[in-house]
Amino acid sequence: MAGVILVLNAGSSSIKFETFELREGELTSQASGQVDGIGTDRPHLRAKSADGAVLADEALTAEQASSVDAAQDVLGAFFRRHETVDLLAVGHRVVHGGLRFARPIRVDEAAIEAMAELTPLAPLHQPHSLAPMRSILRRRPDLPQVACFDTAFHRGHGDIADRFALPEWLYADGVRRYGFHGLSYAYIASRLPALSPRLANGKTVVAHLGSGCSMCALDGCRSVDSTMGFTALDGLPMGTRPGQLDAGVVLYLIREKGMAADAVERLLYHECGLKGLSGVSNDVRALTESDDPRARLALDYFCTRAAMAVAELAAFMGGLDGLVFTAGIGEHSAFVRAGVARRLAWLGAELAADANERGDGLVSSPDSRIEIRVIPTDEELMIARHTVDLLGLR
Ligand code: AMP
């Protein structure tokens, strides 16, 4: 079957998209872009083709992107202009699949309702993923849609990885360590057999370090543990989130500082992490270029916590064969990779300095006991693959 698969990744104020051509079972990226600033007075449409040519770079009026529905119209017009007419299906990224969704599903009214019930588990993300599904279902009920979950890849976790040390009734209620970034980890796991049979068959920690950060312990390409738990606040420090935090801090904020839940949420999602620690930026590029000692503190904190998390996951698996860096920071910051690897030298990790600077493929030295790689992630391609597979389009 030939045609186009559209992948949508909707956030709080943006819809990112990528289109893939499906031809003879192969998926090839055609174009990608986003409408950002939805609901603000300065929305913008950007798009480029797979070879980097700019297809759109347009300021939109506030009315044109006042809501996700309106932004869908902008995207629809863009697709028509670029003759994306033979649309076969749409694949969506959904952050939370809860207990119920351990694999991708076909979207219909009932599925949207079931996904909406998970909103309390991902209040900042879930409603945004569902808005474009509803909009497309209303406009194009004939167009197949597939929902792909960031939690699904981790659903096979055993009891210890899946639980907090909380009473059973909370576990039964769904308060569990779900883990996120599963589409990224599934993509990396799909690449490992061809890139490194040792890592594919062995014990590998994948570090997804982007604006959100987590790590996944892969044993034979299967997720056995992750640093993220019930929500995307857990685990590693991130651009604007603190990562693992003494729950007593939250009680203190509520009791002593009189902060309401919304204010605590805003603080924890938007004002902490690299941004909060440095007071300079949430962006690793800006921090590595800054002379401010707090920027250095934030980077040292980040690398130290990341190295500690690798060791923790290695202890969980009872060994470590490989470490893979991926996402914005993992793929592009030689400084962070070096900072993490240096703190794991006692485990036998050693980078090849030149390869690390280039950031290509294998970046460990031949003597390193742990194989260290940089593998660019591709969550959109993973969603397109899931969509094609679930709908039997190959
Ligand atoms: P992502 O969410 O995967 O797009 O990652 C975004 C983050 O990657 C940004 O906030 C930056 O901190 C980081 N990043 C992107 N490019 C670079 C770069 N060239 N060097 C260092 N960090 C980068």
PDB file of N, CA and C in Angstrom, residues 42-140:
ATOM      1  N   ARG A  42       1.139  35.088  19.839  1.00  0.00           N
ATOM      2  CA  ARG A  42       2.158  34.995  18.788  1.00  0.00           C
ATOM      3  C   ARG A  42       2.359  33.555  18.300  1.00  0.00           C
ATOM      4  N   PRO A  43       1.305  32.937  17.773  1.00  0.00           N
ATOM      5  CA  PRO A  43       1.496  31.578  17.249  1.00  0.00           C
ATOM      6  C   PRO A  43       2.302  31.578  15.952  1.00  0.00           C
ATOM      7  N   HIS A  44       2.894  30.444  15.645  1.00  0.00           N
ATOM      8  CA  HIS A  44       3.794  30.371  14.492  1.00  0.00           C
ATOM      9  C   HIS A  44       3.714  28.972  13.872  1.00  0.00           C
ATOM     10  N   LEU A  45       3.757  28.933  12.556  1.00  0.00           N
ATOM     11  CA  LEU A  45       3.843  27.646  11.837  1.00  0.00           C
ATOM     12  C   LEU A  45       5.229  27.521  11.228  1.00  0.00           C
ATOM     13  N   ARG A  46       5.907  26.410  11.542  1.00  0.00           N
ATOM     14  CA  ARG A  46       7.205  26.127  10.920  1.00  0.00           C
ATOM     15  C   ARG A  46       7.150  24.721  10.347  1.00  0.00           C
ATOM     16  N   ALA A  47       7.725  24.555   9.161  1.00  0.00           N
ATOM     17  CA  ALA A  47       7.790  23.211   8.584  1.00  0.00           C
ATOM     18  C   ALA A  47       8.972  23.134   7.643  1.00  0.00           C
ATOM     19  N   LYS A  48       9.590  21.950   7.592  1.00  0.00           N
ATOM     20  CA  LYS A  48      10.671  21.746   6.622  1.00  0.00           C
ATOM     21  C   LYS A  48      10.546  20.346   6.045  1.00  0.00           C
ATOM     22  N   SER A  49      11.109  20.197   4.851  1.00  0.00           N
ATOM     23  CA  SER A  49      11.097  18.875   4.236  1.00  0.00           C
ATOM     24  C   SER A  49      12.230  18.052   4.834  1.00  0.00           C
ATOM     25  N   ALA A  50      12.231  16.742   4.541  1.00  0.00           N
ATOM     26  CA  ALA A  50      13.235  15.853   5.136  1.00  0.00           C
ATOM     27  C   ALA A  50      14.647  16.267   4.744  1.00  0.00           C
ATOM     28  N   ASP A  51      14.798  16.923   3.569  1.00  0.00           N
ATOM     29  CA  ASP A  51      16.150  17.356   3.189  1.00  0.00           C
ATOM     30  C   ASP A  51      16.481  18.761   3.696  1.00  0.00           C
ATOM     31  N   GLY A  52      15.633  19.296   4.565  1.00  0.00           N
ATOM     32  CA  GLY A  52      15.972  20.550   5.248  1.00  0.00           C
ATOM     33  C   GLY A  52      15.413  21.807   4.597  1.00  0.00           C
ATOM     34  N   ALA A  53      14.757  21.693   3.446  1.00  0.00           N
ATOM     35  CA  ALA A  53      14.205  22.890   2.792  1.00  0.00           C
ATOM     36  C   ALA A  53      13.039  23.448   3.619  1.00  0.00           C
ATOM     37  N   VAL A  54      13.005  24.762   3.762  1.00  0.00           N
ATOM     38  CA  VAL A  54      11.932  25.392   4.548  1.00  0.00           C
ATOM     39  C   VAL A  54      10.637  25.367   3.735  1.00  0.00           C
ATOM     40  N   LEU A  55       9.602  24.762   4.295  1.00  0.00           N
ATOM     41  CA  LEU A  55       8.304  24.696   3.608  1.00  0.00           C
ATOM     42  C   LEU A  55       7.347  25.747   4.140  1.00  0.00           C
ATOM     43  N   ALA A  56       7.554  26.139   5.396  1.00  0.00           N
ATOM     44  CA  ALA A  56       6.703  27.183   5.987  1.00  0.00           C
ATOM     45  C   ALA A  56       7.432  27.801   7.162  1.00  0.00           C
ATOM     46  N   ASP A  57       7.297  29.108   7.284  1.00  0.00           N
ATOM     47  CA  ASP A  57       7.842  29.840   8.427  1.00  0.00           C
ATOM     48  C   ASP A  57       6.981  31.092   8.545  1.00  0.00           C
ATOM     49  N   GLU A  58       5.816  30.916   9.157  1.00  0.00           N
ATOM     50  CA  GLU A  58       4.784  31.957   9.087  1.00  0.00           C
ATOM     51  C   GLU A  58       4.290  32.337  10.468  1.00  0.00           C
ATOM     52  N   ALA A  59       4.262  33.634  10.747  1.00  0.00           N
ATOM     53  CA  ALA A  59       3.571  34.110  11.947  1.00  0.00           C
ATOM     54  C   ALA A  59       2.075  33.968  11.686  1.00  0.00           C
ATOM     55  N   LEU A  60       1.349  33.441  12.685  1.00  0.00           N
ATOM     56  CA  LEU A  60      -0.104  33.280  12.547  1.00  0.00           C
ATOM     57  C   LEU A  60      -0.790  34.331  13.405  1.00  0.00           C
ATOM     58  N   THR A  61      -2.032  34.607  13.086  1.00  0.00           N
ATOM     59  CA  THR A  61      -2.788  35.509  13.973  1.00  0.00           C
ATOM     60  C   THR A  61      -3.256  34.703  15.189  1.00  0.00           C
ATOM     61  N   ALA A  62      -3.534  35.408  16.272  1.00  0.00           N
ATOM     62  CA  ALA A  62      -3.986  34.741  17.490  1.00  0.00           C
ATOM     63  C   ALA A  62      -5.246  33.912  17.212  1.00  0.00           C
ATOM     64  N   GLU A  63      -6.141  34.424  16.332  1.00  0.00           N
ATOM     65  CA  GLU A  63      -7.388  33.689  16.015  1.00  0.00           C
ATOM     66  C   GLU A  63      -7.073  32.396  15.267  1.00  0.00           C
ATOM     67  N   GLN A  64      -6.055  32.441  14.392  1.00  0.00           N
ATOM     68  CA  GLN A  64      -5.741  31.250  13.584  1.00  0.00           C
ATOM     69  C   GLN A  64      -5.331  30.067  14.452  1.00  0.00           C
ATOM     70  N   ALA A  65      -4.744  30.340  15.630  1.00  0.00           N
ATOM     71  CA  ALA A  65      -4.307  29.246  16.506  1.00  0.00           C
ATOM     72  C   ALA A  65      -4.765  29.518  17.932  1.00  0.00           C
ATOM     73  N   SER A  66      -6.046  29.864  18.066  1.00  0.00           N
ATOM     74  CA  SER A  66      -6.569  30.163  19.398  1.00  0.00           C
ATOM     75  C   SER A  66      -6.805  28.886  20.197  1.00  0.00           C
ATOM     76  N   SER A  67      -6.913  27.735  19.502  1.00  0.00           N
ATOM     77  CA  SER A  67      -7.142  26.455  20.175  1.00  0.00           C
ATOM     78  C   SER A  67      -6.511  25.363  19.319  1.00  0.00           C
ATOM     79  N   VAL A  68      -6.492  24.147  19.883  1.00  0.00           N
ATOM     80  CA  VAL A  68      -5.955  23.018  19.115  1.00  0.00           C
ATOM     81  C   VAL A  68      -6.775  22.804  17.845  1.00  0.00           C
ATOM     82  N   ASP A  69      -8.106  22.948  17.968  1.00  0.00           N
ATOM     83  CA  ASP A  69      -8.987  22.802  16.804  1.00  0.00           C
ATOM     84  C   ASP A  69      -8.583  23.766  15.691  1.00  0.00           C
ATOM     85  N   ALA A  70      -8.371  25.025  16.100  1.00  0.00           N
ATOM     86  CA  ALA A  70      -8.001  26.043  15.116  1.00  0.00           C
ATOM     87  C   ALA A  70      -6.639  25.713  14.499  1.00  0.00           C
ATOM     88  N   ALA A  71      -5.701  25.260  15.338  1.00  0.00           N
ATOM     89  CA  ALA A  71      -4.362  24.925  14.833  1.00  0.00           C
ATOM     90  C   ALA A  71      -4.432  23.751  13.853  1.00  0.00           C
ATOM     91  N   GLN A  72      -5.411  22.837  14.079  1.00  0.00           N
ATOM     92  CA  GLN A  72      -5.599  21.714  13.148  1.00  0.00           C
ATOM     93  C   GLN A  72      -5.984  22.240  11.769  1.00  0.00           C
ATOM     94  N   ASP A  73      -6.796  23.294  11.753  1.00  0.00           N
ATOM     95  CA  ASP A  73      -7.175  23.902  10.471  1.00  0.00           C
ATOM     96  C   ASP A  73      -5.947  24.429   9.743  1.00  0.00           C
ATOM     97  N   VAL A  74      -5.056  25.070  10.499  1.00  0.00           N
ATOM     98  CA  VAL A  74      -3.826  25.611   9.908  1.00  0.00           C
ATOM     99  C   VAL A  74      -3.004  24.468   9.301  1.00  0.00           C
ATOM    100  N   LEU A  75      -2.892  23.374  10.072  1.00  0.00           N
ATOM    101  CA  LEU A  75      -2.121  22.233   9.566  1.00  0.00           C
ATOM    102  C   LEU A  75      -2.797  21.623   8.341  1.00  0.00           C
ATOM    103  N   GLY A  76      -4.130  21.509   8.417  1.00  0.00           N
ATOM    104  CA  GLY A  76      -4.887  20.941   7.290  1.00  0.00           C
ATOM    105  C   GLY A  76      -4.626  21.734   6.016  1.00  0.00           C
ATOM    106  N   ALA A  77      -4.671  23.068   6.138  1.00  0.00           N
ATOM    107  CA  ALA A  77      -4.430  23.923   4.963  1.00  0.00           C
ATOM    108  C   ALA A  77      -2.996  23.734   4.463  1.00  0.00           C
ATOM    109  N   PHE A  78      -2.061  23.598   5.400  1.00  0.00           N
ATOM    110  CA  PHE A  78      -0.655  23.380   5.019  1.00  0.00           C
ATOM    111  C   PHE A  78      -0.519  22.061   4.238  1.00  0.00           C
ATOM    112  N   PHE A  79      -1.178  21.008   4.746  1.00  0.00           N
ATOM    113  CA  PHE A  79      -1.072  19.714   4.060  1.00  0.00           C
ATOM    114  C   PHE A  79      -1.685  19.784   2.665  1.00  0.00           C
ATOM    115  N   ARG A  80      -2.808  20.512   2.549  1.00  0.00           N
ATOM    116  CA  ARG A  80      -3.432  20.612   1.224  1.00  0.00           C
ATOM    117  C   ARG A  80      -2.519  21.365   0.256  1.00  0.00           C
ATOM    118  N   ARG A  81      -1.876  22.430   0.778  1.00  0.00           N
ATOM    119  CA  ARG A  81      -0.937  23.183  -0.071  1.00  0.00           C
ATOM    120  C   ARG A  81       0.205  22.300  -0.551  1.00  0.00           C
ATOM    121  N   HIS A  82       0.601  21.367   0.313  1.00  0.00           N
ATOM    122  CA  HIS A  82       1.733  20.506  -0.055  1.00  0.00           C
ATOM    123  C   HIS A  82       1.279  19.141  -0.554  1.00  0.00           C
ATOM    124  N   GLU A  83      -0.013  19.122  -0.909  1.00  0.00           N
ATOM    125  CA  GLU A  83      -0.561  17.959  -1.592  1.00  0.00           C
ATOM    126  C   GLU A  83      -0.399  16.655  -0.834  1.00  0.00           C
ATOM    127  N   THR A  84      -0.541  16.753   0.489  1.00  0.00           N
ATOM    128  CA  THR A  84      -0.548  15.534   1.292  1.00  0.00           C
ATOM    129  C   THR A  84      -1.981  15.013   1.276  1.00  0.00           C
ATOM    130  N   VAL A  85      -2.400  14.508   0.142  1.00  0.00           N
ATOM    131  CA  VAL A  85      -3.806  14.158  -0.022  1.00  0.00           C
ATOM    132  C   VAL A  85      -4.077  12.679   0.230  1.00  0.00           C
ATOM    133  N   ASP A  86      -3.085  11.848  -0.039  1.00  0.00           N
ATOM    134  CA  ASP A  86      -3.326  10.400   0.085  1.00  0.00           C
ATOM    135  C   ASP A  86      -3.006   9.920   1.496  1.00  0.00           C
ATOM    136  N   LEU A  87      -3.658  10.590   2.480  1.00  0.00           N
ATOM    137  CA  LEU A  87      -3.431  10.266   3.885  1.00  0.00           C
ATOM    138  C   LEU A  87      -4.054   8.909   4.208  1.00  0.00           C
ATOM    139  N   LEU A  88      -3.236   7.995   4.738  1.00  0.00           N
ATOM    140  CA  LEU A  88      -3.739   6.657   5.071  1.00  0.00           C
ATOM    141  C   LEU A  88      -4.208   6.574   6.514  1.00  0.00           C
ATOM    142  N   ALA A  89      -3.471   7.269   7.401  1.00  0.00           N
ATOM    143  CA  ALA A  89      -3.790   7.151   8.825  1.00  0.00           C
ATOM    144  C   ALA A  89      -3.028   8.211   9.602  1.00  0.00           C
ATOM    145  N   VAL A  90      -3.486   8.430  10.849  1.00  0.00           N
ATOM    146  CA  VAL A  90      -2.804   9.361  11.748  1.00  0.00           C
ATOM    147  C   VAL A  90      -2.376   8.596  12.996  1.00  0.00           C
ATOM    148  N   GLY A  91      -1.123   8.764  13.388  1.00  0.00           N
ATOM    149  CA  GLY A  91      -0.625   8.175  14.641  1.00  0.00           C
ATOM    150  C   GLY A  91      -0.395   9.280  15.649  1.00  0.00           C
ATOM    151  N   HIS A  92      -0.814   9.056  16.900  1.00  0.00           N
ATOM    152  CA  HIS A  92      -0.693  10.081  17.935  1.00  0.00           C
ATOM    153  C   HIS A  92       0.187   9.594  19.067  1.00  0.00           C
ATOM    154  N   ARG A  93       0.941  10.536  19.625  1.00  0.00           N
ATOM    155  CA  ARG A  93       1.663  10.227  20.848  1.00  0.00           C
ATOM    156  C   ARG A  93       0.759  10.545  22.041  1.00  0.00           C
ATOM    157  N   VAL A  94       0.641   9.592  22.955  1.00  0.00           N
ATOM    158  CA  VAL A  94      -0.128   9.802  24.172  1.00  0.00           C
ATOM    159  C   VAL A  94       0.792   9.484  25.352  1.00  0.00           C
ATOM    160  N   VAL A  95       0.879  10.423  26.291  1.00  0.00           N
ATOM    161  CA  VAL A  95       1.851  10.246  27.372  1.00  0.00           C
ATOM    162  C   VAL A  95       1.474   9.082  28.277  1.00  0.00           C
ATOM    163  N   HIS A  96       0.181   9.019  28.673  1.00  0.00           N
ATOM    164  CA  HIS A  96      -0.168   8.023  29.686  1.00  0.00           C
ATOM    165  C   HIS A  96      -1.156   6.972  29.184  1.00  0.00           C
ATOM    166  N   GLY A  97      -0.772   5.708  29.317  1.00  0.00           N
ATOM    167  CA  GLY A  97      -1.668   4.610  28.958  1.00  0.00           C
ATOM    168  C   GLY A  97      -2.211   3.901  30.194  1.00  0.00           C
ATOM    169  N   GLY A  98      -1.785   4.350  31.382  1.00  0.00           N
ATOM    170  CA  GLY A  98      -2.278   3.742  32.619  1.00  0.00           C
ATOM    171  C   GLY A  98      -2.046   2.235  32.651  1.00  0.00           C
ATOM    172  N   LEU A  99      -2.934   1.541  33.383  1.00  0.00           N
ATOM    173  CA  LEU A  99      -2.801   0.082  33.505  1.00  0.00           C
ATOM    174  C   LEU A  99      -3.342  -0.619  32.267  1.00  0.00           C
ATOM    175  N   ARG A 100      -4.226   0.080  31.567  1.00  0.00           N
ATOM    176  CA  ARG A 100      -5.031  -0.585  30.543  1.00  0.00           C
ATOM    177  C   ARG A 100      -4.304  -0.734  29.206  1.00  0.00           C
ATOM    178  N   PHE A 101      -3.519   0.308  28.836  1.00  0.00           N
ATOM    179  CA  PHE A 101      -2.995   0.308  27.466  1.00  0.00           C
ATOM    180  C   PHE A 101      -1.516  -0.068  27.425  1.00  0.00           C
ATOM    181  N   ALA A 102      -1.270  -1.323  27.126  1.00  0.00           N
ATOM    182  CA  ALA A 102       0.102  -1.821  27.073  1.00  0.00           C
ATOM    183  C   ALA A 102       0.606  -1.898  25.643  1.00  0.00           C
ATOM    184  N   ARG A 103      -0.236  -1.501  24.701  1.00  0.00           N
ATOM    185  CA  ARG A 103       0.178  -1.457  23.295  1.00  0.00           C
ATOM    186  C   ARG A 103      -0.666  -0.422  22.557  1.00  0.00           C
ATOM    187  N   PRO A 104      -0.271  -0.076  21.315  1.00  0.00           N
ATOM    188  CA  PRO A 104      -1.046   0.931  20.588  1.00  0.00           C
ATOM    189  C   PRO A 104      -2.484   0.456  20.345  1.00  0.00           C
ATOM    190  N   ILE A 105      -3.398   1.412  20.245  1.00  0.00           N
ATOM    191  CA  ILE A 105      -4.807   1.070  20.012  1.00  0.00           C
ATOM    192  C   ILE A 105      -5.388   1.932  18.901  1.00  0.00           C
ATOM    193  N   ARG A 106      -6.450   1.437  18.306  1.00  0.00           N
ATOM    194  CA  ARG A 106      -7.226   2.184  17.325  1.00  0.00           C
ATOM    195  C   ARG A 106      -8.103   3.193  18.071  1.00  0.00           C
ATOM    196  N   VAL A 107      -8.155   4.403  17.576  1.00  0.00           N
ATOM    197  CA  VAL A 107      -8.897   5.475  18.262  1.00  0.00           C
ATOM    198  C   VAL A 107     -10.361   5.482  17.822  1.00  0.00           C
ATOM    199  N   ASP A 108     -11.267   5.461  18.809  1.00  0.00           N
ATOM    200  CA  ASP A 108     -12.682   5.754  18.542  1.00  0.00           C
ATOM    201  C   ASP A 108     -13.217   6.511  19.758  1.00  0.00           C
ATOM    202  N   GLU A 109     -14.494   6.816  19.770  1.00  0.00           N
ATOM    203  CA  GLU A 109     -15.052   7.607  20.876  1.00  0.00           C
ATOM    204  C   GLU A 109     -14.772   6.953  22.227  1.00  0.00           C
ATOM    205  N   ALA A 110     -15.013   5.620  22.284  1.00  0.00           N
ATOM    206  CA  ALA A 110     -14.858   4.916  23.570  1.00  0.00           C
ATOM    207  C   ALA A 110     -13.399   4.954  24.014  1.00  0.00           C
ATOM    208  N   ALA A 111     -12.474   4.790  23.073  1.00  0.00           N
ATOM    209  CA  ALA A 111     -11.049   4.815  23.429  1.00  0.00           C
ATOM    210  C   ALA A 111     -10.660   6.196  23.943  1.00  0.00           C
ATOM    211  N   ILE A 112     -11.189   7.234  23.315  1.00  0.00           N
ATOM    212  CA  ILE A 112     -10.862   8.600  23.773  1.00  0.00           C
ATOM    213  C   ILE A 112     -11.371   8.802  25.197  1.00  0.00           C
ATOM    214  N   GLU A 113     -12.573   8.301  25.471  1.00  0.00           N
ATOM    215  CA  GLU A 113     -13.100   8.432  26.835  1.00  0.00           C
ATOM    216  C   GLU A 113     -12.208   7.697  27.828  1.00  0.00           C
ATOM    217  N   ALA A 114     -11.777   6.484  27.445  1.00  0.00           N
ATOM    218  CA  ALA A 114     -10.916   5.700  28.357  1.00  0.00           C
ATOM    219  C   ALA A 114      -9.583   6.416  28.585  1.00  0.00           C
ATOM    220  N   MET A 115      -9.041   7.038  27.536  1.00  0.00           N
ATOM    221  CA  MET A 115      -7.773   7.769  27.694  1.00  0.00           C
ATOM    222  C   MET A 115      -7.988   9.028  28.530  1.00  0.00           C
ATOM    223  N   ALA A 116      -9.175   9.637  28.376  1.00  0.00           N
ATOM    224  CA  ALA A 116      -9.463  10.860  29.141  1.00  0.00           C
ATOM    225  C   ALA A 116      -9.524  10.559  30.639  1.00  0.00           C
ATOM    226  N   GLU A 117      -9.948   9.330  30.985  1.00  0.00           N
ATOM    227  CA  GLU A 117     -10.009   8.963  32.408  1.00  0.00           C
ATOM    228  C   GLU A 117      -8.623   8.954  33.051  1.00  0.00           C
ATOM    229  N   LEU A 118      -7.582   8.905  32.235  1.00  0.00           N
ATOM    230  CA  LEU A 118      -6.213   8.891  32.777  1.00  0.00           C
ATOM    231  C   LEU A 118      -5.650  10.294  32.975  1.00  0.00           C
ATOM    232  N   THR A 119      -6.463  11.309  32.688  1.00  0.00           N
ATOM    233  CA  THR A 119      -5.982  12.697  32.799  1.00  0.00           C
ATOM    234  C   THR A 119      -5.391  13.024  34.177  1.00  0.00           C
ATOM    235  N   PRO A 120      -5.986  12.534  35.300  1.00  0.00           N
ATOM    236  CA  PRO A 120      -5.371  12.858  36.594  1.00  0.00           C
ATOM    237  C   PRO A 120      -3.929  12.362  36.720  1.00  0.00           C
ATOM    238  N   LEU A 121      -3.557  11.344  35.931  1.00  0.00           N
ATOM    239  CA  LEU A 121      -2.187  10.821  36.011  1.00  0.00           C
ATOM    240  C   LEU A 121      -1.210  11.660  35.192  1.00  0.00           C
ATOM    241  N   ALA A 122      -1.712  12.452  34.247  1.00  0.00           N
ATOM    242  CA  ALA A 122      -0.841  13.309  33.435  1.00  0.00           C
ATOM    243  C   ALA A 122      -1.609  14.572  33.064  1.00  0.00           C
ATOM    244  N   PRO A 123      -1.926  15.370  34.105  1.00  0.00           N
ATOM    245  CA  PRO A 123      -2.852  16.496  33.879  1.00  0.00           C
ATOM    246  C   PRO A 123      -2.337  17.511  32.863  1.00  0.00           C
ATOM    247  N   LEU A 124      -1.034  17.669  32.770  1.00  0.00           N
ATOM    248  CA  LEU A 124      -0.511  18.691  31.859  1.00  0.00           C
ATOM    249  C   LEU A 124      -0.380  18.183  30.427  1.00  0.00           C
ATOM    250  N   HIS A 125      -0.425  16.864  30.246  1.00  0.00           N
ATOM    251  CA  HIS A 125      -0.165  16.313  28.917  1.00  0.00           C
ATOM    252  C   HIS A 125      -1.384  15.670  28.258  1.00  0.00           C
ATOM    253  N   GLN A 126      -2.107  14.843  29.034  1.00  0.00           N
ATOM    254  CA  GLN A 126      -3.134  13.981  28.445  1.00  0.00           C
ATOM    255  C   GLN A 126      -4.194  14.753  27.642  1.00  0.00           C
ATOM    256  N   PRO A 127      -4.741  15.857  28.181  1.00  0.00           N
ATOM    257  CA  PRO A 127      -5.807  16.539  27.426  1.00  0.00           C
ATOM    258  C   PRO A 127      -5.321  17.027  26.065  1.00  0.00           C
ATOM    259  N   HIS A 128      -4.051  17.411  25.990  1.00  0.00           N
ATOM    260  CA  HIS A 128      -3.530  17.929  24.721  1.00  0.00           C
ATOM    261  C   HIS A 128      -3.402  16.825  23.669  1.00  0.00           C
ATOM    262  N   SER A 129      -3.050  15.610  24.115  1.00  0.00           N
ATOM    263  CA  SER A 129      -2.948  14.502  23.156  1.00  0.00           C
ATOM    264  C   SER A 129      -4.314  14.164  22.588  1.00  0.00           C
ATOM    265  N   LEU A 130      -5.356  14.318  23.430  1.00  0.00           N
ATOM    266  CA  LEU A 130      -6.684  13.871  23.016  1.00  0.00           C
ATOM    267  C   LEU A 130      -7.383  14.887  22.108  1.00  0.00           C
ATOM    268  N   ALA A 131      -7.029  16.163  22.262  1.00  0.00           N
ATOM    269  CA  ALA A 131      -7.736  17.207  21.498  1.00  0.00           C
ATOM    270  C   ALA A 131      -7.652  16.978  19.980  1.00  0.00           C
ATOM    271  N   PRO A 132      -6.462  16.707  19.409  1.00  0.00           N
ATOM    272  CA  PRO A 132      -6.443  16.483  17.955  1.00  0.00           C
ATOM    273  C   PRO A 132      -7.171  15.209  17.520  1.00  0.00           C
ATOM    274  N   MET A 133      -7.210  14.199  18.396  1.00  0.00           N
ATOM    275  CA  MET A 133      -7.953  12.966  18.037  1.00  0.00           C
ATOM    276  C   MET A 133      -9.432  13.281  17.876  1.00  0.00           C
ATOM    277  N   ARG A 134      -9.950  14.035  18.874  1.00  0.00           N
ATOM    278  CA  ARG A 134     -11.375  14.400  18.828  1.00  0.00           C
ATOM    279  C   ARG A 134     -11.665  15.214  17.572  1.00  0.00           C
ATOM    280  N   SER A 135     -10.777  16.149  17.307  1.00  0.00           N
ATOM    281  CA  SER A 135     -10.969  17.047  16.172  1.00  0.00           C
ATOM    282  C   SER A 135     -10.979  16.249  14.851  1.00  0.00           C
ATOM    283  N   ILE A 136     -10.047  15.311  14.696  1.00  0.00           N
ATOM    284  CA  ILE A 136      -9.978  14.527  13.451  1.00  0.00           C
ATOM    285  C   ILE A 136     -11.169  13.566  13.363  1.00  0.00           C
ATOM    286  N   LEU A 137     -11.533  12.973  14.506  1.00  0.00           N
ATOM    287  CA  LEU A 137     -12.671  12.037  14.499  1.00  0.00           C
ATOM    288  C   LEU A 137     -13.943  12.746  14.036  1.00  0.00           C
ATOM    289  N   ARG A 138     -14.079  14.010  14.448  1.00  0.00           N
ATOM    290  CA  ARG A 138     -15.267  14.781  14.061  1.00  0.00           C
ATOM    291  C   ARG A 138     -15.224  15.139  12.573  1.00  0.00           C
ATOM    292  N   ARG A 139     -14.037  15.539  12.098  1.00  0.00           N
ATOM    293  CA  ARG A 139     -13.949  16.020  10.711  1.00  0.00           C
ATOM    294  C   ARG A 139     -13.798  14.894   9.698  1.00  0.00           C
ATOM    295  N   ARG A 140     -13.026  13.863  10.097  1.00  0.00           N
ATOM    296  CA  ARG A 140     -12.734  12.767   9.156  1.00  0.00           C
ATOM    297  C   ARG A 140     -12.962  11.425   9.840  1.00  0.00           C
TER     298      ARG A 140
END
